[in-house]
Amino acid sequence: MMKKVVFVLFVGLLALNVKAQDKTAKIEFKSETVDYGEIAKGSDGTRTFEFTNTGDAPLIISKVSSSCGCTIPKKPEGPILPGKTGEIQVKYDTKRVGPIRKAITVISNADTPTKVLKIKGTIKAEGTK
């Protein structure tokens, strides 16, 4: 008898858990690539990736990391409610001359839990055209 009660409770909790997971967050970026174009050495390296939670559950971004130390991403602090927008700021060190090709990895509770964003462009040395 005890085994049946435990089994029924287990099945009930499992069904409840599956039902609770029906609602999911979805992250949709306005653009997954930011093109700096050609910018001068030492200019403002801050750019923004805008996104919308198109799901029906709060979106929580747990981690944002870059492919190198020259790029510093900043994630939103709190959850993004369904239908609301948020942004991820990225600051690139523009004291480094040459091409920019970097990846920013976003980890969240969205239906696609890992997204890779890209920045690209070229930093020109002072006095060059």
XYZ file of N, CA, C and O in Angstrom, residues 61-103:
172
model
N 18.889 36.195 -17.725
C 20.203 36.015 -18.335
C 21.181 35.749 -17.197
O 21.413 36.605 -16.353
N 21.720 34.535 -17.163
C 22.567 34.136 -16.049
C 24.031 34.470 -16.267
O 24.766 34.707 -15.310
N 24.482 34.510 -17.532
C 25.893 34.785 -17.782
C 26.085 35.351 -19.181
O 25.441 34.901 -20.127
N 26.993 36.309 -19.275
C 27.402 36.851 -20.562
C 28.924 36.906 -20.532
O 29.506 37.501 -19.621
N 29.568 36.264 -21.503
C 31.029 36.251 -21.519
C 31.541 36.522 -22.929
O 30.839 36.299 -23.909
N 32.783 37.004 -23.004
C 33.361 37.310 -24.309
C 34.516 36.368 -24.611
O 35.026 35.688 -23.723
N 34.926 36.362 -25.869
C 35.978 35.454 -26.300
C 37.368 35.950 -25.929
O 38.341 35.230 -26.121
N 37.490 37.182 -25.410
C 38.801 37.665 -24.953
C 38.610 38.804 -23.954
O 37.524 39.358 -23.825
N 39.685 39.170 -23.286
C 39.629 40.211 -22.266
C 39.500 41.623 -22.813
O 39.264 42.566 -22.059
N 39.631 41.791 -24.125
C 39.520 43.120 -24.725
C 38.063 43.549 -24.903
O 37.781 44.679 -25.262
N 37.138 42.636 -24.664
C 35.710 42.902 -24.815
C 35.028 42.638 -23.476
O 35.118 41.541 -22.942
N 34.343 43.663 -22.954
C 33.696 43.526 -21.654
C 32.180 43.657 -21.829
O 31.673 44.742 -22.120
N 31.447 42.543 -21.683
C 29.985 42.604 -21.791
C 29.341 42.883 -20.431
O 29.900 42.550 -19.388
N 28.164 43.498 -20.463
C 27.404 43.780 -19.239
C 25.970 43.309 -19.460
O 25.293 43.747 -20.377
N 25.514 42.403 -18.576
C 24.176 41.817 -18.714
C 23.163 42.590 -17.872
O 23.531 43.280 -16.931
N 21.875 42.441 -18.195
C 20.832 43.045 -17.350
C 20.820 42.360 -15.985
O 21.053 41.162 -15.879
N 20.542 43.118 -14.948
C 20.568 42.575 -13.588
C 19.345 41.716 -13.263
O 19.469 40.649 -12.726
N 18.157 42.208 -13.567
C 16.936 41.498 -13.190
C 16.327 40.744 -14.346
O 16.813 40.790 -15.480
N 15.228 40.013 -14.065
C 14.533 39.288 -15.140
C 13.842 40.249 -16.105
O 13.435 41.341 -15.712
N 13.739 39.828 -17.351
C 13.025 40.589 -18.384
C 11.670 39.908 -18.550
O 11.592 38.742 -18.936
N 10.620 40.629 -18.237
C 9.266 40.072 -18.290
C 8.824 39.833 -19.727
O 9.335 40.464 -20.654
N 7.859 38.940 -19.941
C 7.366 38.672 -21.298
C 6.910 39.959 -21.988
O 6.235 40.799 -21.377
N 7.327 40.120 -23.241
C 6.950 41.292 -24.028
C 7.839 42.501 -23.792
O 7.752 43.487 -24.524
N 8.709 42.452 -22.809
C 9.574 43.592 -22.491
C 10.918 43.449 -23.197
O 11.300 42.373 -23.637
N 11.638 44.572 -23.285
C 12.935 44.577 -23.935
C 14.054 44.780 -22.919
O 13.818 45.264 -21.812
N 15.238 44.395 -23.311
C 16.423 44.578 -22.490
C 17.610 44.803 -23.400
O 17.487 44.800 -24.621
N 18.771 45.014 -22.780
C 19.962 45.215 -23.589
C 21.198 44.633 -22.911
O 21.268 44.521 -21.689
N 22.134 44.261 -23.751
C 23.439 43.794 -23.310
C 24.439 44.777 -23.888
O 24.508 44.956 -25.107
N 25.161 45.429 -22.987
C 26.176 46.381 -23.435
C 27.509 45.663 -23.596
O 27.855 44.793 -22.807
N 28.246 46.060 -24.629
C 29.555 45.491 -24.897
C 30.527 46.646 -25.081
O 30.257 47.580 -25.837
N 31.641 46.581 -24.363
C 32.673 47.615 -24.504
C 33.945 46.965 -25.025
O 34.493 46.056 -24.400
N 34.396 47.436 -26.189
C 35.620 46.921 -26.794
C 36.745 47.919 -26.552
O 36.549 49.130 -26.643
N 37.935 47.404 -26.272
C 39.106 48.253 -26.037
C 39.607 48.784 -27.381
O 40.276 48.066 -28.135
N 39.295 50.040 -27.680
C 39.646 50.617 -28.987
C 41.076 51.143 -29.039
O 41.449 51.829 -29.990
N 41.880 50.832 -28.054
C 43.306 51.202 -28.114
C 44.089 50.181 -28.939
O 45.261 50.364 -29.207
N 43.431 49.089 -29.304
C 44.058 48.038 -30.113
C 43.735 48.278 -31.588
O 42.570 48.195 -31.990
N 44.736 48.533 -32.389
C 44.551 48.817 -33.812
C 44.418 47.502 -34.580
O 45.106 46.533 -34.276
N 43.527 47.506 -35.562
C 43.359 46.333 -36.415
C 41.913 45.872 -36.467
O 41.007 46.545 -35.974
N 41.699 44.694 -37.067
C 40.326 44.187 -37.217
C 39.744 43.688 -35.892
O 40.470 43.205 -35.024
N 38.426 43.840 -35.763
C 37.683 43.328 -34.602
C 36.853 42.145 -35.099
O 36.079 42.289 -36.050
N 36.992 41.012 -34.464
C 36.168 39.824 -34.728
C 36.042 39.100 -33.401
O 36.892 38.287 -33.065
N 35.007 39.394 -32.639
C 34.852 38.814 -31.305
C 33.462 38.216 -31.147
O 32.501 38.656 -31.772
N 33.368 37.222 -30.256
C 32.093 36.567 -29.954
C 31.723 36.834 -28.501
O 32.586 36.850 -27.628
